PDB file of C-alpha atoms in Angstrom:
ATOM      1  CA  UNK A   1      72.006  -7.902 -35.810  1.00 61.00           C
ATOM      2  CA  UNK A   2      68.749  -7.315 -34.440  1.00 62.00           C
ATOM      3  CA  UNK A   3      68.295  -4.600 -37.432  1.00 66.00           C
ATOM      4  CA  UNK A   4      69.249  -7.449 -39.776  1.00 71.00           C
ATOM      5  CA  UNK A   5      66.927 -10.038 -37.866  1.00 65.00           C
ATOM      6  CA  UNK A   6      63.782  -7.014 -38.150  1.00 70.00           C
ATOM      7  CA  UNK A   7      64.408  -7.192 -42.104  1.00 71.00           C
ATOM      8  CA  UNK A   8      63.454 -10.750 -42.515  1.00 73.00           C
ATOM      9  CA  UNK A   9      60.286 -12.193 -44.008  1.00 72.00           C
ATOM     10  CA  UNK A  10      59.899 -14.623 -41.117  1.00 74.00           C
ATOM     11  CA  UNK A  11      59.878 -11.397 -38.438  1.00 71.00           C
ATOM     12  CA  UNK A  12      57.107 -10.060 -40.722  1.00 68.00           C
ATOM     13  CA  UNK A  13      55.134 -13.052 -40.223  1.00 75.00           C
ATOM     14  CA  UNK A  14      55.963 -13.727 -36.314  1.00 75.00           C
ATOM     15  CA  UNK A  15      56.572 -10.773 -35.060  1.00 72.00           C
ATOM     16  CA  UNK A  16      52.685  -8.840 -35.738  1.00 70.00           C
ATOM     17  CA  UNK A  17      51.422 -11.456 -33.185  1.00 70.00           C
ATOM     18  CA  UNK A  18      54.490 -11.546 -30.464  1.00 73.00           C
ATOM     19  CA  UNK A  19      55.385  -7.651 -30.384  1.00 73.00           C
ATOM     20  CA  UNK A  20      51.880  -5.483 -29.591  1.00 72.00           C
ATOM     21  CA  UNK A  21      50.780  -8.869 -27.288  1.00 73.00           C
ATOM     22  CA  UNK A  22      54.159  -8.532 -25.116  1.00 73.00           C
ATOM     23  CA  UNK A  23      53.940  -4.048 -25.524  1.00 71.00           C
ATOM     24  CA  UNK A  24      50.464  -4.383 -24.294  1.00 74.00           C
ATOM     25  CA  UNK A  25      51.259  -6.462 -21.230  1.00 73.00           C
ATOM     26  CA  UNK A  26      54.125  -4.676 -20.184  1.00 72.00           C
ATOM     27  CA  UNK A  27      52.971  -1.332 -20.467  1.00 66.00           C
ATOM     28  CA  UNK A  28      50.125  -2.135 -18.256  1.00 73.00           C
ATOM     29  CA  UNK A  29      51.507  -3.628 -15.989  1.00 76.00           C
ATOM     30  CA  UNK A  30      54.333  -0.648 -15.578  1.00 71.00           C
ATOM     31  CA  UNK A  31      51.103   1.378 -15.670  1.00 69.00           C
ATOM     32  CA  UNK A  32      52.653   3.312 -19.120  1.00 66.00           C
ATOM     33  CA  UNK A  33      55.924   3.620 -17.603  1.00 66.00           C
ATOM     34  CA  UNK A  34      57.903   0.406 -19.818  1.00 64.00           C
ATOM     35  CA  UNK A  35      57.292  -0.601 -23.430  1.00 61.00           C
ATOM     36  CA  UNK A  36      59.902  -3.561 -24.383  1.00 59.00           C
ATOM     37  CA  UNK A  37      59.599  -2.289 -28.290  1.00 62.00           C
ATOM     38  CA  UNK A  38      60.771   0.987 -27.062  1.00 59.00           C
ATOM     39  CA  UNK A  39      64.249  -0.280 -25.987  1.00 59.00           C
ATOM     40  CA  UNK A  40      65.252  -0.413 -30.063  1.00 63.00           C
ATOM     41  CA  UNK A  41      62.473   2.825 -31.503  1.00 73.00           C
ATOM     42  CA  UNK A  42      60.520   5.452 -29.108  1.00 82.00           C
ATOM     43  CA  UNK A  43      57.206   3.902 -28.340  1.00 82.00           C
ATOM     44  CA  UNK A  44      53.633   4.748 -27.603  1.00 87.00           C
ATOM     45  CA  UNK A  45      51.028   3.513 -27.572  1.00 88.00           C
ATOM     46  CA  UNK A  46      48.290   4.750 -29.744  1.00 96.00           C
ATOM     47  CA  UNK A  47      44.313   5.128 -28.688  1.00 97.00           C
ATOM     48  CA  UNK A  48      42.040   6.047 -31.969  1.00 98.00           C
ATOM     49  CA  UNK A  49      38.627   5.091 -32.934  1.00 98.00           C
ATOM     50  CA  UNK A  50      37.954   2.242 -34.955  1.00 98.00           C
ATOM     51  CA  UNK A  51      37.245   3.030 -38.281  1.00 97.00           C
ATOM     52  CA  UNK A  52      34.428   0.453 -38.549  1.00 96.00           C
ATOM     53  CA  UNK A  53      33.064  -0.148 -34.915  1.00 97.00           C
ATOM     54  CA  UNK A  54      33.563   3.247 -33.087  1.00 98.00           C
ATOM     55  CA  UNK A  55      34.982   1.480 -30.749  1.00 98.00           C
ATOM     56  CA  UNK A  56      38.580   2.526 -28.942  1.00 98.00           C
ATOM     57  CA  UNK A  57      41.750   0.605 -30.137  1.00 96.00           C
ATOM     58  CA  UNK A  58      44.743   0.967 -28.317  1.00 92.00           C
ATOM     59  CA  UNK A  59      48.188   0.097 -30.172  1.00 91.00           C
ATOM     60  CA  UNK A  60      51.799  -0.159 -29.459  1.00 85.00           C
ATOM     61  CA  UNK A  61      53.776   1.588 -32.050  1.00 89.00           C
ATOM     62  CA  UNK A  62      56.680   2.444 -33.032  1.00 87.00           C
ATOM     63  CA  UNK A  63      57.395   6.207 -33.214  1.00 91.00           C
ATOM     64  CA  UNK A  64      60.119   8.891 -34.027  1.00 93.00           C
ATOM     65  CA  UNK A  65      59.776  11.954 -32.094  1.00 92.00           C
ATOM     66  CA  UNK A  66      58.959  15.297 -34.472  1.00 90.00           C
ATOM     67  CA  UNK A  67      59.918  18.485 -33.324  1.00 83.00           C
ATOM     68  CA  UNK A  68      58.711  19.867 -29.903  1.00 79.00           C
ATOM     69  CA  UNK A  69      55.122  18.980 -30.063  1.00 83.00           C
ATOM     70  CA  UNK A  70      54.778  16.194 -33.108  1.00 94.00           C
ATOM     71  CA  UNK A  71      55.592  12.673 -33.189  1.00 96.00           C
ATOM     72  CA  UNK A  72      55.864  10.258 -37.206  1.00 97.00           C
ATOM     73  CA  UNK A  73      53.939   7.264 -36.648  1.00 97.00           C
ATOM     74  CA  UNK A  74      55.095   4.708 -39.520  1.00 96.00           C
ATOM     75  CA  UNK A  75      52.616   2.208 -41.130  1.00 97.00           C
ATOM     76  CA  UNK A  76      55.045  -0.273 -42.216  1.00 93.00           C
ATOM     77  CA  UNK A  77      53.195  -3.358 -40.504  1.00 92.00           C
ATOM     78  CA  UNK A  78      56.642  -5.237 -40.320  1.00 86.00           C
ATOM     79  CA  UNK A  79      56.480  -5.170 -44.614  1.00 90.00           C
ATOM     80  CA  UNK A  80      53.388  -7.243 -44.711  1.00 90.00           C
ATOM     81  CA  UNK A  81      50.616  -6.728 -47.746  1.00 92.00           C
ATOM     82  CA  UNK A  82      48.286  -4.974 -46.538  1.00 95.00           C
ATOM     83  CA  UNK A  83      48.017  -1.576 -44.374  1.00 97.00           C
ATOM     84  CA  UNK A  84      47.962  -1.571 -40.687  1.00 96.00           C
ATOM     85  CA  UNK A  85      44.186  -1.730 -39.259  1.00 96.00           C
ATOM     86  CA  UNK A  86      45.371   1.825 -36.940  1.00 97.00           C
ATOM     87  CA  UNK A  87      46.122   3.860 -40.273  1.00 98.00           C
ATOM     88  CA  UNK A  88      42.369   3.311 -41.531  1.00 98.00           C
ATOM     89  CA  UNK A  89      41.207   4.498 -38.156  1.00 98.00           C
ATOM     90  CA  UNK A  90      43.611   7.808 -38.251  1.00 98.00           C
ATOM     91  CA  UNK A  91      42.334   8.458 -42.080  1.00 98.00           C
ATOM     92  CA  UNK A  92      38.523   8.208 -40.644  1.00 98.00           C
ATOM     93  CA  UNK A  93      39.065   9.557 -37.280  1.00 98.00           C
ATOM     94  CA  UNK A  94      42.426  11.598 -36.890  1.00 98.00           C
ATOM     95  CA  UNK A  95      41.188  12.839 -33.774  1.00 98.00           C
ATOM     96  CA  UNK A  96      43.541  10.301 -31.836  1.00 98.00           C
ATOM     97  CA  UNK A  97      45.334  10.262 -28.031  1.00 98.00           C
ATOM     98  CA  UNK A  98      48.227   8.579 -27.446  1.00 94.00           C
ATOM     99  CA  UNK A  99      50.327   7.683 -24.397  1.00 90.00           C
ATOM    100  CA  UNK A 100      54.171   8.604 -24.515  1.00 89.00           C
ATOM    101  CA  UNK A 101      56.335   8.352 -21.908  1.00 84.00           C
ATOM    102  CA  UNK A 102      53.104   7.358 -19.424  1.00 82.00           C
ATOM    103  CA  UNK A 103      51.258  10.568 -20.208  1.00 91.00           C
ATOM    104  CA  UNK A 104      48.267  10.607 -22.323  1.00 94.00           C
ATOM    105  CA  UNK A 105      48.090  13.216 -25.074  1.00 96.00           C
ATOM    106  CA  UNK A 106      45.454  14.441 -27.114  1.00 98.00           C
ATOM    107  CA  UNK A 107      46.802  13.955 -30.731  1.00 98.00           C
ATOM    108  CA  UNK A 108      45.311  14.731 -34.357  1.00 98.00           C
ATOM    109  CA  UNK A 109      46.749  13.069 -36.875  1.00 98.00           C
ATOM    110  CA  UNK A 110      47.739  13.866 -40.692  1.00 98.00           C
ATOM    111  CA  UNK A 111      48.672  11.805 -43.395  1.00 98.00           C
ATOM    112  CA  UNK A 112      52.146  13.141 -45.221  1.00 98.00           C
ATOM    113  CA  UNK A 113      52.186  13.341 -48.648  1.00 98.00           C
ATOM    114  CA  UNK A 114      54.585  14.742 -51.511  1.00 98.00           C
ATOM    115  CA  UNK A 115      58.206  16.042 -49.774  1.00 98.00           C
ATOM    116  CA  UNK A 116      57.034  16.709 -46.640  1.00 96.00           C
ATOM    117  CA  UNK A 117      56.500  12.646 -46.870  1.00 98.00           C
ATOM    118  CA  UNK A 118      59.720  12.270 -48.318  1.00 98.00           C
ATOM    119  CA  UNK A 119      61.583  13.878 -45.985  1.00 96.00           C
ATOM    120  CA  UNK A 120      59.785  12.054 -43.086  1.00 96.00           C
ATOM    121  CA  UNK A 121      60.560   9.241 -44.973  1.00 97.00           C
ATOM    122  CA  UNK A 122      64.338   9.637 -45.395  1.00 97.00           C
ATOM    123  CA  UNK A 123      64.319  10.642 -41.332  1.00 95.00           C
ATOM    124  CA  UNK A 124      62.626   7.241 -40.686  1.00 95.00           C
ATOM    125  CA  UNK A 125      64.903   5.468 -42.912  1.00 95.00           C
ATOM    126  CA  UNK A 126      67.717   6.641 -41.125  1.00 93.00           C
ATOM    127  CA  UNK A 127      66.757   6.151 -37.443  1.00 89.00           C
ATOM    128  CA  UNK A 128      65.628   2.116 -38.581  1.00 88.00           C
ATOM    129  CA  UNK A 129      66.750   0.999 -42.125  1.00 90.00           C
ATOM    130  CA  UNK A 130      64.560  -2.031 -41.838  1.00 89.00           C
ATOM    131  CA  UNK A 131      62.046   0.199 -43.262  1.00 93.00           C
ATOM    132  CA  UNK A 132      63.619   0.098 -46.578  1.00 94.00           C
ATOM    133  CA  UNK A 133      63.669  -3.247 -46.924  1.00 91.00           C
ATOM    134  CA  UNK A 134      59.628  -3.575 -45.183  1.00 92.00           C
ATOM    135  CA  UNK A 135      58.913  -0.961 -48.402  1.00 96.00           C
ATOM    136  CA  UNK A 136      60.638  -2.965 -51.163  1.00 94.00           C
ATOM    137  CA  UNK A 137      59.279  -5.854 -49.818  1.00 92.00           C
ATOM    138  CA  UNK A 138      55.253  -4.205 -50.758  1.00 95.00           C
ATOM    139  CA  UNK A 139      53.877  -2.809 -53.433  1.00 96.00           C
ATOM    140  CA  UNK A 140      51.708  -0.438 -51.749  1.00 97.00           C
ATOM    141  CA  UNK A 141      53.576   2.860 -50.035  1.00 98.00           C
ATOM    142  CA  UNK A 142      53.554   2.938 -46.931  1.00 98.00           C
ATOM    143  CA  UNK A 143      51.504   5.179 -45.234  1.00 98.00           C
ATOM    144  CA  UNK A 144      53.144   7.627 -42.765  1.00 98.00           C
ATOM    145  CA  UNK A 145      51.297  10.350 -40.151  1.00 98.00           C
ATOM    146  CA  UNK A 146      52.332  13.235 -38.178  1.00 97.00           C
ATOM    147  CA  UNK A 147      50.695  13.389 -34.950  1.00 97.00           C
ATOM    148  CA  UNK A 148      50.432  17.211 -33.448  1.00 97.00           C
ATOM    149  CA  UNK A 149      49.468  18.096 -29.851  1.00 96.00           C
ATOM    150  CA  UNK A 150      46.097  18.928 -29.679  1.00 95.00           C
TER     151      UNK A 150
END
């Protein structure tokens, strides 16, 4: 159901402002320790530097662990137009932390292209179908990294 519910245009459009606003919250107040997105995918939250001001922005993603030291962050942005503000700041700056599990990590991350893309894709697909249906729903692919312990 709630798989079903995630699929729907009208999540797309509610849930971008509702979701990270709630994450946020909650994770700082559990000081790292809770993220409420993370009771249906992993979650972390992700500190890179903004693409444009330099600045640190910290987001609450969703993320499928990789292997022993790698996580896939997916850019989906709940099958909306346009790319997720945090994948322009990984493309510019890939030198990224985030905090999983209440630890902070040093991350880089890489943009996955070709089959090694494909594969992460089919791995994503599998752990959260909604993803399917956010990438029919979009013309543009949807961008998706690898972050590696630095």
């Amino acid at each position: 159901m709630v798989q079903r519910v995630s699929s729907t245009r009208a999540f797309a459009r509610l849930a971008p402002h509702v979701v990270p606003a709630l994450d946020r919250t909650v994770h700082r107040l559990t000081r790292g320790r809770v993220l409420l997105s993370a009771r249906l995918l992993p979650g972390a939250i992700l500190t890179a530097t903004g693409a444009r001001s330099g600045l640190p922005r910290r987001t609450p993603l969703a993320c499928l662990p990789d292997g022993d030291d790698g996580w896939l962050l997916i850019g989906s942005n709940f099958g909306r137009p346009g790319h997720p503000a945090w994948t322009g700041n990984l493309l510019k700056h890939p030198e990224a932390e985030m905090n999983w599990r209440g630890r902070d990590i040093p991350v880089r991350a890489r943009l996955l292209t070709g089959a090694e893309r494909a594969r992460a894709w089919r791995a994503a697909v599998a752990r959260w179908p909604p993803y399917a249906a956010y990438q029919a729903r979009v013309a543009r692919e949807i961008r998706l990294f690898r972050l590696e312990r630095r």
